[in-house]
Short mmCIF file of N, CA and C and ligand atoms in Angstrom, two decimals:
data_model
loop_
_atom_site.label_atom_id
_atom_site.label_comp_id
_atom_site.label_asym_id
_atom_site.label_seq_id
_atom_site.Cartn_x
_atom_site.Cartn_y
_atom_site.Cartn_z
N MET A 1 0.94 -1.46 -0.29
CA MET A 1 -0.06 0.06 -0.13
C MET A 1 0.82 1.16 -0.17
N GLU A 2 0.24 2.14 -0.93
CA GLU A 2 1.39 3.14 -1.00
C GLU A 2 1.15 4.19 0.30
N ILE A 3 1.93 4.78 0.56
CA ILE A 3 2.51 5.82 1.98
C ILE A 3 1.33 7.04 1.60
N ILE A 4 1.26 8.04 2.90
CA ILE A 4 0.29 9.12 2.55
C ILE A 4 1.28 10.39 2.11
N THR A 5 1.44 10.91 0.80
CA THR A 5 2.17 11.84 0.48
C THR A 5 1.81 13.32 1.20
N TRP A 6 2.16 14.08 2.19
CA TRP A 6 1.79 15.69 2.03
C TRP A 6 1.35 16.60 0.96
N LYS A 7 0.21 16.74 0.85
CA LYS A 7 0.25 17.99 -0.67
C LYS A 7 -0.40 18.95 -0.16
N ASN A 8 0.15 20.12 -0.65
CA ASN A 8 -0.11 21.71 0.23
C ASN A 8 -1.80 21.89 -0.22
N GLU A 9 -2.66 20.60 -0.90
CA GLU A 9 -4.14 20.71 -0.63
C GLU A 9 -4.79 19.98 0.55
N PHE A 10 -4.07 19.61 1.49
CA PHE A 10 -4.45 19.07 2.63
C PHE A 10 -4.21 20.38 3.56
N SER A 11 -3.45 21.53 3.43
CA SER A 11 -3.77 22.58 4.41
C SER A 11 -5.08 23.20 5.40
N VAL A 12 -5.09 23.08 5.85
CA VAL A 12 -6.74 23.81 6.24
C VAL A 12 -6.52 25.17 6.96
N GLY A 13 -5.10 25.82 6.44
CA GLY A 13 -5.06 27.03 6.88
C GLY A 13 -4.34 27.53 8.43
N VAL A 14 -4.61 26.14 9.38
CA VAL A 14 -4.41 26.65 10.64
C VAL A 14 -2.75 25.52 11.02
N LYS A 15 -1.96 26.44 11.28
CA LYS A 15 -0.72 25.97 10.98
C LYS A 15 -0.66 24.46 12.44
N GLU A 16 -1.21 24.84 13.61
CA GLU A 16 -1.08 23.87 14.67
C GLU A 16 -2.05 22.96 13.89
N MET A 17 -3.24 22.65 13.18
CA MET A 17 -3.71 21.66 12.72
C MET A 17 -2.99 21.22 11.76
N ASP A 18 -2.57 22.00 10.93
CA ASP A 18 -1.93 21.19 9.78
C ASP A 18 -0.59 20.01 10.26
N GLU A 19 0.46 20.86 11.56
CA GLU A 19 1.10 20.17 11.88
C GLU A 19 0.84 18.85 12.58
N GLN A 20 -0.54 19.02 13.56
CA GLN A 20 -0.71 17.57 13.88
C GLN A 20 -1.58 16.54 13.10
N HIS A 21 -2.31 16.92 11.98
CA HIS A 21 -2.31 16.27 10.91
C HIS A 21 -1.09 15.41 10.15
N LYS A 22 0.24 16.45 9.82
CA LYS A 22 1.29 15.83 9.40
C LYS A 22 1.72 14.33 10.53
N LYS A 23 1.76 15.10 11.42
CA LYS A 23 1.87 13.84 12.42
C LYS A 23 1.40 12.67 12.37
N LEU A 24 0.03 12.78 12.37
CA LEU A 24 -1.10 11.71 12.25
C LEU A 24 -0.99 10.83 10.98
N ILE A 25 -0.45 11.58 10.20
CA ILE A 25 -0.18 11.11 8.76
C ILE A 25 1.08 10.23 8.50
N GLY A 26 2.00 10.71 9.74
CA GLY A 26 3.16 10.00 9.92
C GLY A 26 3.42 8.76 10.62
N MET A 27 2.42 8.49 11.39
CA MET A 27 1.70 7.64 12.15
C MET A 27 1.36 6.43 11.49
N ILE A 28 0.17 7.19 10.60
CA ILE A 28 -0.27 5.66 9.76
C ILE A 28 0.59 5.66 8.47
N ASN A 29 1.63 6.57 8.81
CA ASN A 29 2.63 5.91 7.31
C ASN A 29 3.09 4.79 7.70
N ARG A 30 3.84 4.85 8.93
CA ARG A 30 4.37 3.73 9.41
C ARG A 30 3.99 2.58 9.82
N LEU A 31 2.65 2.53 10.08
CA LEU A 31 1.86 1.36 10.24
C LEU A 31 1.88 0.64 8.72
N ILE A 32 2.01 1.57 7.61
CA ILE A 32 1.82 0.79 6.22
C ILE A 32 3.39 0.54 5.96
N LYS A 33 4.43 1.40 6.57
CA LYS A 33 5.93 0.51 6.27
C LYS A 33 5.79 -0.56 6.79
N GLU A 34 5.25 -0.61 8.32
CA GLU A 34 5.34 -1.88 9.20
C GLU A 34 4.92 -3.24 8.87
N GLN A 35 3.52 -2.92 7.89
CA GLN A 35 3.07 -4.10 7.35
C GLN A 35 4.05 -4.86 6.41
N LYS A 36 4.83 -4.00 5.46
CA LYS A 36 5.48 -4.72 4.70
C LYS A 36 6.72 -5.17 5.12
N VAL A 37 7.04 -5.21 6.55
CA VAL A 37 8.52 -5.81 7.09
C VAL A 37 7.87 -6.98 7.77
N LEU A 38 7.02 -6.73 7.97
CA LEU A 38 6.08 -8.08 8.86
C LEU A 38 6.78 -7.90 10.53
N THR A 39 6.15 -6.60 11.18
CA THR A 39 7.08 -6.43 12.37
C THR A 39 6.39 -7.46 13.60
N GLU A 40 7.16 -7.27 14.34
CA GLU A 40 6.55 -8.17 16.12
C GLU A 40 4.76 -7.77 16.24
N PRO A 41 3.68 -8.37 16.58
CA PRO A 41 2.54 -7.81 16.85
C PRO A 41 2.74 -7.22 17.93
N GLN A 42 3.48 -7.39 18.33
CA GLN A 42 3.35 -6.40 19.87
C GLN A 42 3.89 -4.57 19.60
N THR A 43 4.75 -4.93 18.37
CA THR A 43 5.12 -3.33 17.92
C THR A 43 4.64 -2.82 16.88
N ILE A 44 3.23 -3.54 16.28
CA ILE A 44 2.26 -3.30 15.44
C ILE A 44 1.24 -2.51 16.56
N ALA A 45 0.76 -3.53 17.66
CA ALA A 45 0.03 -3.16 18.38
C ALA A 45 0.06 -1.63 19.30
N ASP A 46 1.17 -1.89 19.89
CA ASP A 46 2.34 -0.47 20.20
C ASP A 46 1.63 1.09 18.99
N LEU A 47 2.07 0.67 18.20
CA LEU A 47 1.77 1.53 17.06
C LEU A 47 0.52 2.18 16.71
N LEU A 48 -0.31 0.74 17.05
CA LEU A 48 -1.46 1.39 17.08
C LEU A 48 -2.67 2.17 18.26
N THR A 49 -1.74 1.70 18.88
CA THR A 49 -2.30 2.11 20.26
C THR A 49 -1.79 4.15 20.27
N GLU A 50 -0.70 4.18 19.98
CA GLU A 50 0.21 5.14 19.99
C GLU A 50 -0.79 6.21 19.26
N MET A 51 -1.52 5.50 18.12
CA MET A 51 -1.69 6.57 16.82
C MET A 51 -3.44 6.92 17.49
N THR A 52 -3.78 5.91 17.72
CA THR A 52 -5.40 6.39 17.98
C THR A 52 -5.09 7.25 19.36
N ASP A 53 -3.94 6.76 20.11
CA ASP A 53 -4.20 8.43 21.36
C ASP A 53 -3.50 9.16 20.97
N TYR A 54 -2.73 9.60 20.09
CA TYR A 54 -2.92 10.87 19.31
C TYR A 54 -4.12 11.34 18.54
N ALA A 55 -4.22 10.57 17.73
CA ALA A 55 -6.02 10.86 17.34
C ALA A 55 -6.45 11.91 18.06
N GLN A 56 -6.93 10.89 19.20
CA GLN A 56 -7.72 11.89 20.51
C GLN A 56 -7.13 13.00 20.81
N VAL A 57 -5.83 12.84 20.76
CA VAL A 57 -5.22 14.43 21.53
C VAL A 57 -5.90 16.07 20.06
N HIS A 58 -5.70 15.12 19.27
CA HIS A 58 -5.60 15.98 17.91
C HIS A 58 -7.04 16.47 17.78
N PHE A 59 -8.02 15.29 18.01
CA PHE A 59 -9.38 15.72 17.70
C PHE A 59 -9.86 16.90 18.77
N ARG A 60 -9.54 16.50 20.12
CA ARG A 60 -9.86 17.16 21.26
C ARG A 60 -9.59 18.35 20.95
N ALA A 61 -8.04 18.80 20.49
CA ALA A 61 -7.59 20.38 19.94
C ALA A 61 -8.74 20.80 19.25
N GLU A 62 -8.94 20.00 18.04
CA GLU A 62 -9.67 20.70 17.09
C GLU A 62 -11.22 20.84 17.05
N GLU A 63 -11.76 20.07 18.16
CA GLU A 63 -12.73 20.51 18.80
C GLU A 63 -13.09 21.83 20.14
N TYR A 64 -11.87 21.90 20.26
CA TYR A 64 -12.26 22.99 21.30
C TYR A 64 -11.84 24.09 20.38
N LEU A 65 -11.10 24.60 19.62
CA LEU A 65 -11.00 25.50 18.59
C LEU A 65 -12.16 25.79 18.14
N MET A 66 -13.32 24.83 18.06
CA MET A 66 -14.65 24.77 16.82
C MET A 66 -15.72 25.30 18.17
N ALA A 67 -15.46 24.99 19.38
CA ALA A 67 -16.25 25.22 20.43
C ALA A 67 -16.34 26.96 20.77
N GLU A 68 -14.40 27.19 20.81
CA GLU A 68 -13.83 28.78 21.65
C GLU A 68 -14.54 29.41 20.09
N TYR A 69 -14.81 29.23 18.88
CA TYR A 69 -15.16 29.95 17.80
C TYR A 69 -16.41 29.95 17.16
N GLY A 70 -16.67 29.33 18.39
CA GLY A 70 -18.80 28.80 17.59
C GLY A 70 -18.74 28.08 15.93
N TYR A 71 -17.86 27.14 15.67
CA TYR A 71 -18.37 26.75 14.26
C TYR A 71 -19.22 25.87 14.00
N GLU A 72 -20.22 26.29 13.24
CA GLU A 72 -21.74 25.69 13.00
C GLU A 72 -21.67 23.75 12.74
N HIS A 73 -20.03 23.23 12.00
CA HIS A 73 -20.16 22.10 12.29
C HIS A 73 -19.78 21.09 12.90
N LYS A 74 -19.48 21.33 14.34
CA LYS A 74 -19.02 20.90 15.13
C LYS A 74 -19.30 19.47 15.40
N SER A 75 -20.56 19.64 15.67
CA SER A 75 -21.19 18.27 15.87
C SER A 75 -20.95 17.42 15.14
N GLU A 76 -20.85 17.30 13.88
CA GLU A 76 -20.39 16.31 12.54
C GLU A 76 -19.70 16.35 12.74
N GLN A 77 -18.56 17.05 12.99
CA GLN A 77 -16.89 16.65 13.57
C GLN A 77 -16.66 15.77 14.86
N GLU A 78 -17.45 16.17 15.49
CA GLU A 78 -17.56 14.98 16.69
C GLU A 78 -17.97 13.60 16.20
N LYS A 79 -18.77 13.72 15.83
CA LYS A 79 -19.59 12.69 15.40
C LYS A 79 -18.57 11.55 14.16
N GLN A 80 -17.72 12.09 13.79
CA GLN A 80 -16.91 11.53 12.70
C GLN A 80 -15.47 11.42 13.23
N HIS A 81 -15.17 11.81 14.21
CA HIS A 81 -14.43 11.80 15.15
C HIS A 81 -13.93 10.37 16.06
N GLN A 82 -15.26 10.55 16.41
CA GLN A 82 -15.98 9.18 17.64
C GLN A 82 -16.18 7.78 16.71
N GLU A 83 -16.37 8.36 15.39
CA GLU A 83 -16.47 6.78 14.50
C GLU A 83 -15.38 6.26 14.33
N PHE A 84 -14.28 7.47 14.02
CA PHE A 84 -12.88 6.91 13.35
C PHE A 84 -12.12 5.85 15.13
N ILE A 85 -12.83 6.50 15.68
CA ILE A 85 -11.94 5.75 17.15
C ILE A 85 -12.63 4.32 17.38
N ASP A 86 -13.86 4.71 17.58
CA ASP A 86 -14.60 3.17 17.76
C ASP A 86 -14.14 1.91 16.21
N LYS A 87 -14.52 2.86 15.05
CA LYS A 87 -13.93 1.68 13.75
C LYS A 87 -12.32 0.90 14.15
N THR A 88 -11.72 1.83 14.48
CA THR A 88 -10.13 1.49 14.67
C THR A 88 -10.02 0.54 15.78
N ILE A 89 -10.74 1.15 17.03
CA ILE A 89 -10.72 0.24 18.50
C ILE A 89 -11.53 -1.44 17.67
N ALA A 90 -12.60 -1.41 17.30
CA ALA A 90 -13.20 -2.50 16.41
C ALA A 90 -12.09 -3.68 15.43
N PHE A 91 -11.60 -2.98 14.75
CA PHE A 91 -10.38 -3.36 13.58
C PHE A 91 -9.90 -4.39 14.61
N TYR A 92 -9.17 -3.23 15.66
CA TYR A 92 -7.90 -4.42 16.25
C TYR A 92 -8.61 -5.00 17.29
N SER A 93 -9.71 -5.15 17.88
CA SER A 93 -10.41 -6.12 18.88
C SER A 93 -10.50 -7.07 18.28
N ALA A 94 -11.17 -7.21 17.06
CA ALA A 94 -11.47 -8.13 16.03
C ALA A 94 -10.43 -9.16 15.89
N SER A 95 -9.38 -8.82 15.90
CA SER A 95 -7.52 -9.21 15.57
C SER A 95 -7.74 -10.62 16.46
N ASP A 96 -6.33 -11.27 16.36
CA ASP A 96 -5.74 -12.11 17.40
C ASP A 96 -4.68 -11.72 17.46
N LEU A 97 -4.18 -10.32 17.56
CA LEU A 97 -2.56 -10.22 17.41
C LEU A 97 -1.69 -10.92 17.10
N GLY A 98 -2.48 -11.60 16.12
CA GLY A 98 -1.56 -12.73 14.81
C GLY A 98 -0.89 -11.87 14.23
N PRO A 99 -0.41 -12.85 13.32
CA PRO A 99 0.15 -12.27 12.34
C PRO A 99 -0.59 -11.42 11.57
N ASN A 100 -1.95 -11.63 11.48
CA ASN A 100 -2.82 -10.95 10.35
C ASN A 100 -3.49 -9.32 10.83
N LEU A 101 -2.80 -9.29 12.13
CA LEU A 101 -3.24 -8.18 12.67
C LEU A 101 -3.52 -6.73 11.99
N LEU A 102 -2.09 -6.32 11.79
CA LEU A 102 -2.41 -5.05 10.74
C LEU A 102 -2.96 -5.66 9.08
N SER A 103 -4.01 -5.07 8.99
CA SER A 103 -4.75 -6.18 8.34
C SER A 103 -4.78 -4.85 7.28
N THR A 104 -4.81 -5.36 5.91
CA THR A 104 -5.24 -4.32 5.14
C THR A 104 -6.44 -3.43 4.62
N ALA A 105 -7.50 -4.09 5.42
CA ALA A 105 -8.34 -3.70 5.50
C ALA A 105 -8.41 -2.19 6.12
N LEU A 106 -7.78 -2.71 7.57
CA LEU A 106 -7.69 -1.92 8.32
C LEU A 106 -6.60 -0.39 7.97
N LEU A 107 -5.66 -0.96 7.44
CA LEU A 107 -4.69 0.38 6.79
C LEU A 107 -5.30 1.10 5.82
N ASP A 108 -6.39 0.51 4.94
CA ASP A 108 -6.60 1.27 4.20
C ASP A 108 -7.43 1.81 4.43
N TYR A 109 -8.65 1.52 5.80
CA TYR A 109 -9.20 2.42 6.35
C TYR A 109 -9.14 3.47 6.91
N LEU A 110 -7.61 3.18 7.49
CA LEU A 110 -7.32 4.48 7.58
C LEU A 110 -6.94 5.28 6.92
N ARG A 111 -6.23 4.91 6.01
CA ARG A 111 -5.75 6.13 5.28
C ARG A 111 -6.57 6.60 4.24
N THR A 112 -7.45 6.36 3.85
CA THR A 112 -8.57 6.19 3.43
C THR A 112 -9.57 7.54 4.13
N TRP A 113 -9.46 7.24 5.11
CA TRP A 113 -10.80 8.00 6.07
C TRP A 113 -9.78 9.09 6.70
N LEU A 114 -8.45 9.06 6.62
CA LEU A 114 -7.90 10.44 7.03
C LEU A 114 -7.77 11.55 6.03
N ILE A 115 -7.32 11.32 4.46
CA ILE A 115 -7.50 11.93 3.41
C ILE A 115 -8.92 12.11 3.39
N GLY A 116 -9.60 11.71 3.40
CA GLY A 116 -10.98 12.19 2.79
C GLY A 116 -11.74 13.31 4.03
N HIS A 117 -11.43 12.93 5.21
CA HIS A 117 -12.19 13.63 6.09
C HIS A 117 -10.81 14.93 6.38
N ILE A 118 -9.72 15.11 6.19
CA ILE A 118 -9.24 15.99 6.15
C ILE A 118 -9.91 17.29 4.69
N LEU A 119 -9.74 16.97 3.73
CA LEU A 119 -10.09 17.10 2.10
C LEU A 119 -11.53 17.56 2.31
N LYS A 120 -12.55 17.03 3.36
CA LYS A 120 -14.16 17.43 2.87
C LYS A 120 -14.10 18.07 3.85
N GLU A 121 -13.95 17.25 5.28
CA GLU A 121 -14.70 18.00 6.39
C GLU A 121 -14.15 19.02 6.95
N ASP A 122 -12.87 18.43 7.24
CA ASP A 122 -11.82 19.94 7.57
C ASP A 122 -11.56 21.31 6.75
N MET A 123 -11.29 20.49 5.57
CA MET A 123 -11.28 21.41 5.02
C MET A 123 -12.94 22.73 4.86
N LYS A 124 -13.84 22.51 5.38
CA LYS A 124 -15.14 23.24 5.66
C LYS A 124 -14.89 24.25 6.52
N TYR A 125 -13.65 23.98 7.73
CA TYR A 125 -13.54 25.23 8.37
C TYR A 125 -12.23 26.21 8.13
N LYS A 126 -11.85 25.61 6.99
CA LYS A 126 -10.57 26.81 6.62
C LYS A 126 -11.05 28.08 6.29
N ASP A 127 -12.48 28.68 5.62
CA ASP A 127 -12.51 29.50 5.76
C ASP A 127 -12.88 30.38 6.84
N PHE A 128 -13.73 29.45 7.92
CA PHE A 128 -14.29 29.79 8.69
C PHE A 128 -13.02 30.55 9.57
N PHE A 129 -12.40 29.30 10.38
CA PHE A 129 -11.08 29.98 11.07
C PHE A 129 -10.35 31.18 10.78
N LYS A 130 -10.31 31.22 9.05
CA LYS A 130 -9.56 32.26 8.85
C LYS A 130 -10.15 33.35 8.90
N SER A 131 -11.19 33.59 8.73
CA SER A 131 -12.20 34.75 9.36
C SER A 131 -12.38 35.75 10.56
N LYS A 132 -11.79 34.35 11.25
CA LYS A 132 -11.61 34.31 12.43
C LYS A 132 -10.41 34.97 12.81
N GLY A 133 -9.49 34.84 12.32
CA GLY A 133 -8.05 35.65 12.45
C GLY A 133 -7.08 34.63 12.70
N LEU A 134 -7.25 33.11 12.65
CA LEU A 134 -6.47 31.93 12.97
C LEU A 134 -5.58 31.74 11.60
N SER A 135 -4.49 31.62 11.99
CA SER A 135 -3.53 30.86 11.12
C SER A 135 -2.44 29.86 11.26
FE1 LIG B 201 -11.55 16.58 12.17
#
């Protein structure tokens, strides 16, 4: 599976959010790379936990800004964020910590969700936060 390459079109115009998105992309890319080298199940489990923990930190930061500035699509964002965490955990729990832990289906989900979420949902707040003077 191809890793995610950051492009300028991913920028949501808020530096802190772009940095967090880049870090999250880096963590998902690490998982994509680990699949190829068939790392120890425990390493994969640790990387997955680290990624979901960081995703939650990022989502809380994003939601905090949305609450602070009264962003109208905040509840839709919260719903999507929670869905991402729930599905990732469900994928993870369904696995048996065996060699198939890092399934292609899971990686494909992480990759597709993050790119889609940034480009569709997060992009909607770009002009909003810009109008509030955030950069
Ligand atoms: Fe988001």
